[in-house]
mmCIF file of C-alpha atoms in Angstrom:
data_model
loop_
_atom_site.group_PDB
_atom_site.id
_atom_site.type_symbol
_atom_site.label_atom_id
_atom_site.label_comp_id
_atom_site.label_asym_id
_atom_site.label_seq_id
_atom_site.Cartn_x
_atom_site.Cartn_y
_atom_site.Cartn_z
ATOM 1 C CA UNK A 1 17.923 -138.853 20.846
ATOM 2 C CA UNK A 2 19.830 -136.476 18.514
ATOM 3 C CA UNK A 3 22.195 -138.126 16.090
ATOM 4 C CA UNK A 4 24.625 -137.320 13.306
ATOM 5 C CA UNK A 5 23.219 -138.144 9.867
ATOM 6 C CA UNK A 6 25.092 -138.665 6.610
ATOM 7 C CA UNK A 7 24.057 -138.841 2.971
ATOM 8 C CA UNK A 8 24.353 -140.726 0.769
ATOM 9 C CA UNK A 9 24.915 -144.063 2.481
ATOM 10 C CA UNK A 10 26.658 -145.375 -0.644
ATOM 11 C CA UNK A 11 28.335 -143.481 -3.461
ATOM 12 C CA UNK A 12 29.897 -145.042 -6.523
ATOM 13 C CA UNK A 13 31.938 -142.797 -8.793
ATOM 14 C CA UNK A 14 34.432 -142.949 -11.599
ATOM 15 C CA UNK A 15 38.063 -142.072 -11.001
ATOM 16 C CA UNK A 16 38.675 -138.377 -11.576
ATOM 17 C CA UNK A 17 35.123 -137.336 -10.741
ATOM 18 C CA UNK A 18 34.208 -134.938 -7.938
ATOM 19 C CA UNK A 19 32.132 -136.166 -5.022
ATOM 20 C CA UNK A 20 30.461 -134.335 -2.163
ATOM 21 C CA UNK A 21 29.654 -136.192 1.023
ATOM 22 C CA UNK A 22 27.082 -134.590 3.277
ATOM 23 C CA UNK A 23 26.642 -134.594 7.024
ATOM 24 C CA UNK A 24 24.181 -133.019 9.421
ATOM 25 C CA UNK A 25 25.878 -132.785 12.841
ATOM 26 C CA UNK A 26 23.954 -132.700 16.115
ATOM 27 C CA UNK A 27 22.330 -129.284 16.326
ATOM 28 C CA UNK A 28 24.026 -127.774 19.398
ATOM 29 C CA UNK A 29 27.480 -129.105 18.540
ATOM 30 C CA UNK A 30 30.234 -126.723 17.521
ATOM 31 C CA UNK A 31 33.122 -129.015 16.537
ATOM 32 C CA UNK A 32 32.935 -131.105 13.387
ATOM 33 C CA UNK A 33 35.180 -133.831 12.020
ATOM 34 C CA UNK A 34 35.690 -136.132 9.068
ATOM 35 C CA UNK A 35 37.364 -139.511 9.454
ATOM 36 C CA UNK A 36 37.773 -142.348 6.999
ATOM 37 C CA UNK A 37 38.206 -146.102 7.268
ATOM 38 C CA UNK A 38 39.661 -148.077 4.408
ATOM 39 C CA UNK A 39 38.313 -151.636 4.420
ATOM 40 C CA UNK A 40 40.088 -153.702 7.065
ATOM 41 C CA UNK A 41 42.126 -150.774 8.382
ATOM 42 C CA UNK A 42 42.023 -148.293 11.246
ATOM 43 C CA UNK A 43 39.748 -145.299 11.401
ATOM 44 C CA UNK A 44 41.893 -142.304 10.401
ATOM 45 C CA UNK A 45 41.414 -138.619 11.120
ATOM 46 C CA UNK A 46 41.056 -136.310 8.112
ATOM 47 C CA UNK A 47 40.055 -132.865 9.335
ATOM 48 C CA UNK A 48 38.478 -130.920 12.174
ATOM 49 C CA UNK A 49 36.395 -127.761 11.767
ATOM 50 C CA UNK A 50 35.401 -125.101 14.258
ATOM 51 C CA UNK A 51 34.085 -121.573 13.985
ATOM 52 C CA UNK A 52 33.819 -121.843 10.209
ATOM 53 C CA UNK A 53 37.415 -122.800 9.614
ATOM 54 C CA UNK A 54 39.678 -125.820 9.609
ATOM 55 C CA UNK A 55 41.292 -126.423 13.004
ATOM 56 C CA UNK A 56 43.509 -129.359 12.128
ATOM 57 C CA UNK A 57 44.081 -131.595 9.149
ATOM 58 C CA UNK A 58 46.023 -134.775 8.609
ATOM 59 C CA UNK A 59 48.537 -135.623 5.898
ATOM 60 C CA UNK A 60 45.742 -137.438 4.070
ATOM 61 C CA UNK A 61 43.762 -134.206 3.696
ATOM 62 C CA UNK A 62 45.618 -132.812 0.695
ATOM 63 C CA UNK A 63 44.559 -130.222 -1.877
ATOM 64 C CA UNK A 64 42.037 -132.639 -3.376
ATOM 65 C CA UNK A 65 39.932 -132.401 -0.229
ATOM 66 C CA UNK A 66 37.893 -129.502 1.076
ATOM 67 C CA UNK A 67 35.247 -128.985 3.734
ATOM 68 C CA UNK A 68 32.471 -126.494 4.016
ATOM 69 C CA UNK A 69 29.598 -125.555 6.282
ATOM 70 C CA UNK A 70 27.329 -123.973 3.647
ATOM 71 C CA UNK A 71 24.477 -123.244 6.044
ATOM 72 C CA UNK A 72 23.635 -123.645 9.709
ATOM 73 C CA UNK A 73 23.096 -127.367 9.561
ATOM 74 C CA UNK A 74 25.135 -129.104 6.850
ATOM 75 C CA UNK A 75 28.812 -129.996 6.878
ATOM 76 C CA UNK A 76 30.289 -131.290 3.629
ATOM 77 C CA UNK A 77 33.438 -133.048 2.467
ATOM 78 C CA UNK A 78 34.383 -132.574 -1.184
ATOM 79 C CA UNK A 79 36.907 -134.684 -3.027
ATOM 80 C CA UNK A 80 37.813 -132.803 -6.163
ATOM 81 C CA UNK A 81 39.227 -135.565 -8.360
ATOM 82 C CA UNK A 82 38.745 -139.001 -6.870
ATOM 83 C CA UNK A 83 41.403 -141.700 -6.967
ATOM 84 C CA UNK A 84 41.049 -145.445 -6.544
ATOM 85 C CA UNK A 85 42.689 -145.192 -3.108
ATOM 86 C CA UNK A 86 39.951 -142.814 -1.916
ATOM 87 C CA UNK A 87 37.603 -145.804 -1.704
ATOM 88 C CA UNK A 88 36.694 -146.037 1.959
ATOM 89 C CA UNK A 89 33.950 -145.467 4.512
ATOM 90 C CA UNK A 90 33.828 -141.779 5.421
ATOM 91 C CA UNK A 91 32.527 -140.842 8.853
ATOM 92 C CA UNK A 92 31.385 -137.452 10.040
ATOM 93 C CA UNK A 93 31.514 -136.684 13.757
ATOM 94 C CA UNK A 94 30.565 -133.795 15.990
ATOM 95 C CA UNK A 95 30.921 -132.760 19.605
ATOM 96 C CA UNK A 96 29.686 -129.945 21.752
ATOM 97 C CA UNK A 97 31.693 -127.390 23.655
ATOM 98 C CA UNK A 98 31.700 -128.380 27.321
ATOM 99 C CA UNK A 99 32.798 -124.882 28.310
ATOM 100 C CA UNK A 100 35.038 -126.331 31.018
ATOM 101 C CA UNK A 101 38.235 -126.778 29.063
ATOM 102 C CA UNK A 102 37.554 -130.523 28.893
ATOM 103 C CA UNK A 103 36.893 -132.257 25.589
ATOM 104 C CA UNK A 104 33.535 -133.928 25.175
ATOM 105 C CA UNK A 105 32.433 -137.091 23.504
ATOM 106 C CA UNK A 106 32.558 -137.293 19.715
ATOM 107 C CA UNK A 107 29.411 -138.700 18.130
ATOM 108 C CA UNK A 108 29.728 -140.401 14.776
ATOM 109 C CA UNK A 109 27.364 -140.703 11.869
ATOM 110 C CA UNK A 110 26.611 -143.999 10.107
ATOM 111 C CA UNK A 111 29.112 -143.279 7.346
ATOM 112 C CA UNK A 112 29.141 -142.984 3.573
ATOM 113 C CA UNK A 113 30.702 -145.864 1.702
ATOM 114 C CA UNK A 114 32.598 -144.390 -1.263
ATOM 115 C CA UNK A 115 33.636 -146.688 -4.090
ATOM 116 C CA UNK A 116 35.882 -145.267 -6.803
ATOM 117 C CA UNK A 117 36.020 -147.313 -10.016
ATOM 118 C CA UNK B 1 53.007 -139.702 16.625
ATOM 119 C CA UNK B 2 50.363 -141.431 18.712
ATOM 120 C CA UNK B 3 50.029 -145.178 18.177
ATOM 121 C CA UNK B 4 47.152 -147.135 19.682
ATOM 122 C CA UNK B 5 47.303 -150.906 20.003
ATOM 123 C CA UNK B 6 44.494 -153.252 20.967
ATOM 124 C CA UNK B 7 44.935 -156.758 22.247
ATOM 125 C CA UNK B 8 43.616 -159.291 21.493
ATOM 126 C CA UNK B 9 42.704 -158.725 17.844
ATOM 127 C CA UNK B 10 39.884 -161.244 18.165
ATOM 128 C CA UNK B 11 38.172 -162.915 21.084
ATOM 129 C CA UNK B 12 35.523 -165.598 21.267
ATOM 130 C CA UNK B 13 33.752 -166.303 24.560
ATOM 131 C CA UNK B 14 30.683 -168.249 25.706
ATOM 132 C CA UNK B 15 27.632 -166.273 26.736
ATOM 133 C CA UNK B 16 27.672 -165.117 30.356
ATOM 134 C CA UNK B 17 31.420 -164.816 30.658
ATOM 135 C CA UNK B 18 33.104 -161.639 31.890
ATOM 136 C CA UNK B 19 35.838 -160.313 29.634
ATOM 137 C CA UNK B 20 38.492 -157.624 29.365
ATOM 138 C CA UNK B 21 39.637 -155.803 26.256
ATOM 139 C CA UNK B 22 42.966 -154.001 26.315
ATOM 140 C CA UNK B 23 44.150 -150.789 24.721
ATOM 141 C CA UNK B 24 47.596 -149.221 24.951
ATOM 142 C CA UNK B 25 48.845 -145.921 23.595
ATOM 143 C CA UNK B 26 52.355 -144.579 23.090
ATOM 144 C CA UNK B 27 51.826 -140.935 23.989
ATOM 145 C CA UNK B 28 50.426 -140.484 27.499
ATOM 146 C CA UNK B 29 49.569 -136.841 26.719
ATOM 147 C CA UNK B 30 45.998 -137.644 25.794
ATOM 148 C CA UNK B 31 43.053 -135.496 26.819
ATOM 149 C CA UNK B 32 40.513 -138.272 26.964
ATOM 150 C CA UNK B 33 39.867 -141.784 25.755
ATOM 151 C CA UNK B 34 36.732 -143.107 24.090
ATOM 152 C CA UNK B 35 35.572 -146.667 23.598
ATOM 153 C CA UNK B 36 33.391 -147.398 20.587
ATOM 154 C CA UNK B 37 31.464 -150.316 19.241
ATOM 155 C CA UNK B 38 31.348 -150.998 15.489
ATOM 156 C CA UNK B 39 29.010 -153.530 13.917
ATOM 157 C CA UNK B 40 30.000 -154.907 10.480
ATOM 158 C CA UNK B 41 29.615 -152.268 7.776
ATOM 159 C CA UNK B 42 28.164 -149.792 10.241
ATOM 160 C CA UNK B 43 29.140 -146.603 12.019
ATOM 161 C CA UNK B 44 30.751 -146.108 15.396
ATOM 162 C CA UNK B 45 28.652 -146.093 18.541
ATOM 163 C CA UNK B 46 30.248 -144.323 21.481
ATOM 164 C CA UNK B 47 30.197 -146.479 24.603
ATOM 165 C CA UNK B 48 32.222 -144.604 27.208
ATOM 166 C CA UNK B 49 34.358 -141.496 27.500
ATOM 167 C CA UNK B 50 37.045 -141.181 30.171
ATOM 168 C CA UNK B 51 38.588 -137.768 30.749
ATOM 169 C CA UNK B 52 42.335 -137.718 31.433
ATOM 170 C CA UNK B 53 41.627 -136.692 35.019
ATOM 171 C CA UNK B 54 39.410 -139.733 35.617
ATOM 172 C CA UNK B 55 40.383 -143.320 36.356
ATOM 173 C CA UNK B 56 37.225 -145.104 35.256
ATOM 174 C CA UNK B 57 33.724 -144.821 33.875
ATOM 175 C CA UNK B 58 30.802 -147.205 34.080
ATOM 176 C CA UNK B 59 27.744 -147.675 31.923
ATOM 177 C CA UNK B 60 25.532 -150.660 32.638
ATOM 178 C CA UNK B 61 27.579 -153.839 32.150
ATOM 179 C CA UNK B 62 30.544 -151.866 30.814
ATOM 180 C CA UNK B 63 33.399 -150.460 32.842
ATOM 181 C CA UNK B 64 36.369 -148.664 31.321
ATOM 182 C CA UNK B 65 39.531 -147.708 33.155
ATOM 183 C CA UNK B 66 42.370 -145.401 32.218
ATOM 184 C CA UNK B 67 45.954 -145.373 33.494
ATOM 185 C CA UNK B 68 47.708 -142.484 31.785
ATOM 186 C CA UNK B 69 51.050 -143.171 33.418
ATOM 187 C CA UNK B 70 51.300 -146.628 31.851
ATOM 188 C CA UNK B 71 49.460 -145.647 28.669
ATOM 189 C CA UNK B 72 46.735 -148.250 29.099
ATOM 190 C CA UNK B 73 42.982 -148.531 29.132
ATOM 191 C CA UNK B 74 40.769 -151.557 29.630
ATOM 192 C CA UNK B 75 37.145 -152.213 28.810
ATOM 193 C CA UNK B 76 35.457 -154.723 31.080
ATOM 194 C CA UNK B 77 32.238 -156.342 29.882
ATOM 195 C CA UNK B 78 30.275 -158.215 32.511
ATOM 196 C CA UNK B 79 27.953 -161.124 31.795
ATOM 197 C CA UNK B 80 28.502 -161.049 28.035
ATOM 198 C CA UNK B 81 25.544 -161.567 25.676
ATOM 199 C CA UNK B 82 25.386 -162.556 21.986
ATOM 200 C CA UNK B 83 24.264 -158.995 21.220
ATOM 201 C CA UNK B 84 27.642 -157.777 22.447
ATOM 202 C CA UNK B 85 29.284 -159.365 19.398
ATOM 203 C CA UNK B 86 30.960 -156.527 17.475
ATOM 204 C CA UNK B 87 34.325 -154.859 16.998
ATOM 205 C CA UNK B 88 35.386 -152.674 19.908
ATOM 206 C CA UNK B 89 37.618 -149.692 19.209
ATOM 207 C CA UNK B 90 39.487 -147.452 21.585
ATOM 208 C CA UNK B 91 40.574 -143.976 20.573
ATOM 209 C CA UNK B 92 42.699 -141.380 22.339
ATOM 210 C CA UNK B 93 42.149 -137.666 21.881
ATOM 211 C CA UNK B 94 45.383 -135.811 21.257
ATOM 212 C CA UNK B 95 46.207 -132.158 21.770
ATOM 213 C CA UNK B 96 45.443 -131.651 18.104
ATOM 214 C CA UNK B 97 41.783 -132.332 18.935
ATOM 215 C CA UNK B 98 41.504 -135.481 16.877
ATOM 216 C CA UNK B 99 41.039 -139.119 17.808
ATOM 217 C CA UNK B 100 43.715 -141.733 17.187
ATOM 218 C CA UNK B 101 42.096 -145.133 16.788
ATOM 219 C CA UNK B 102 43.308 -148.625 17.540
ATOM 220 C CA UNK B 103 42.774 -151.522 15.139
ATOM 221 C CA UNK B 104 40.037 -152.952 17.298
ATOM 222 C CA UNK B 105 39.133 -156.218 19.000
ATOM 223 C CA UNK B 106 36.563 -158.369 17.232
ATOM 224 C CA UNK B 107 34.388 -159.972 19.897
ATOM 225 C CA UNK B 108 32.168 -162.984 19.325
ATOM 226 C CA UNK B 109 29.870 -164.129 22.126
ATOM 227 C CA UNK B 110 28.676 -167.668 21.552
ATOM 228 C CA UNK B 111 25.130 -168.480 22.725
#
């Protein structure tokens, strides 16, 4: 069964460093998302991406964050200069276009645990 | 802003019992509602999706209902098993095409 994959599973970085988190969405999906979950807290939306551009972004997704679909399969989240409070589990998700006006199921990857020291 | 609340925060039941998890949301203008399962330190596994036009969905021992007018959804688990132990999250899809998550219910099924 197709699934969303994410690499790396764990990333440890120093404060101020740049990190790139990678995701391979399910192949026939057209909508892509990043969410994060700080330890012990809710899963929070960061950004959605469709047709090679950002559709929506939350207040969390400030100028330090960027997303890119560099080729036909990968979807990346870059944090330009990491802060201690960026430590969290980052989840990528994707969904297909149902073509009916209804919104389909979002499928999540296993996550990347980011630790900023 | 959409707020999603899940009650109870934690639940412990003996194996074989039927149980109900509750989810309530403040903005009834949701497009659909998804229930997820999360094992410790792991990703989110989608269990059920209910479109706003539907009242319930079933998958195996799971049944989810949605009442948009009252802003509530329930997840019913029949004949619980130890393997069902996990955190269960509900999430509503808003018009902005993103999911708003609840804080989850941590379920423990005791053998």
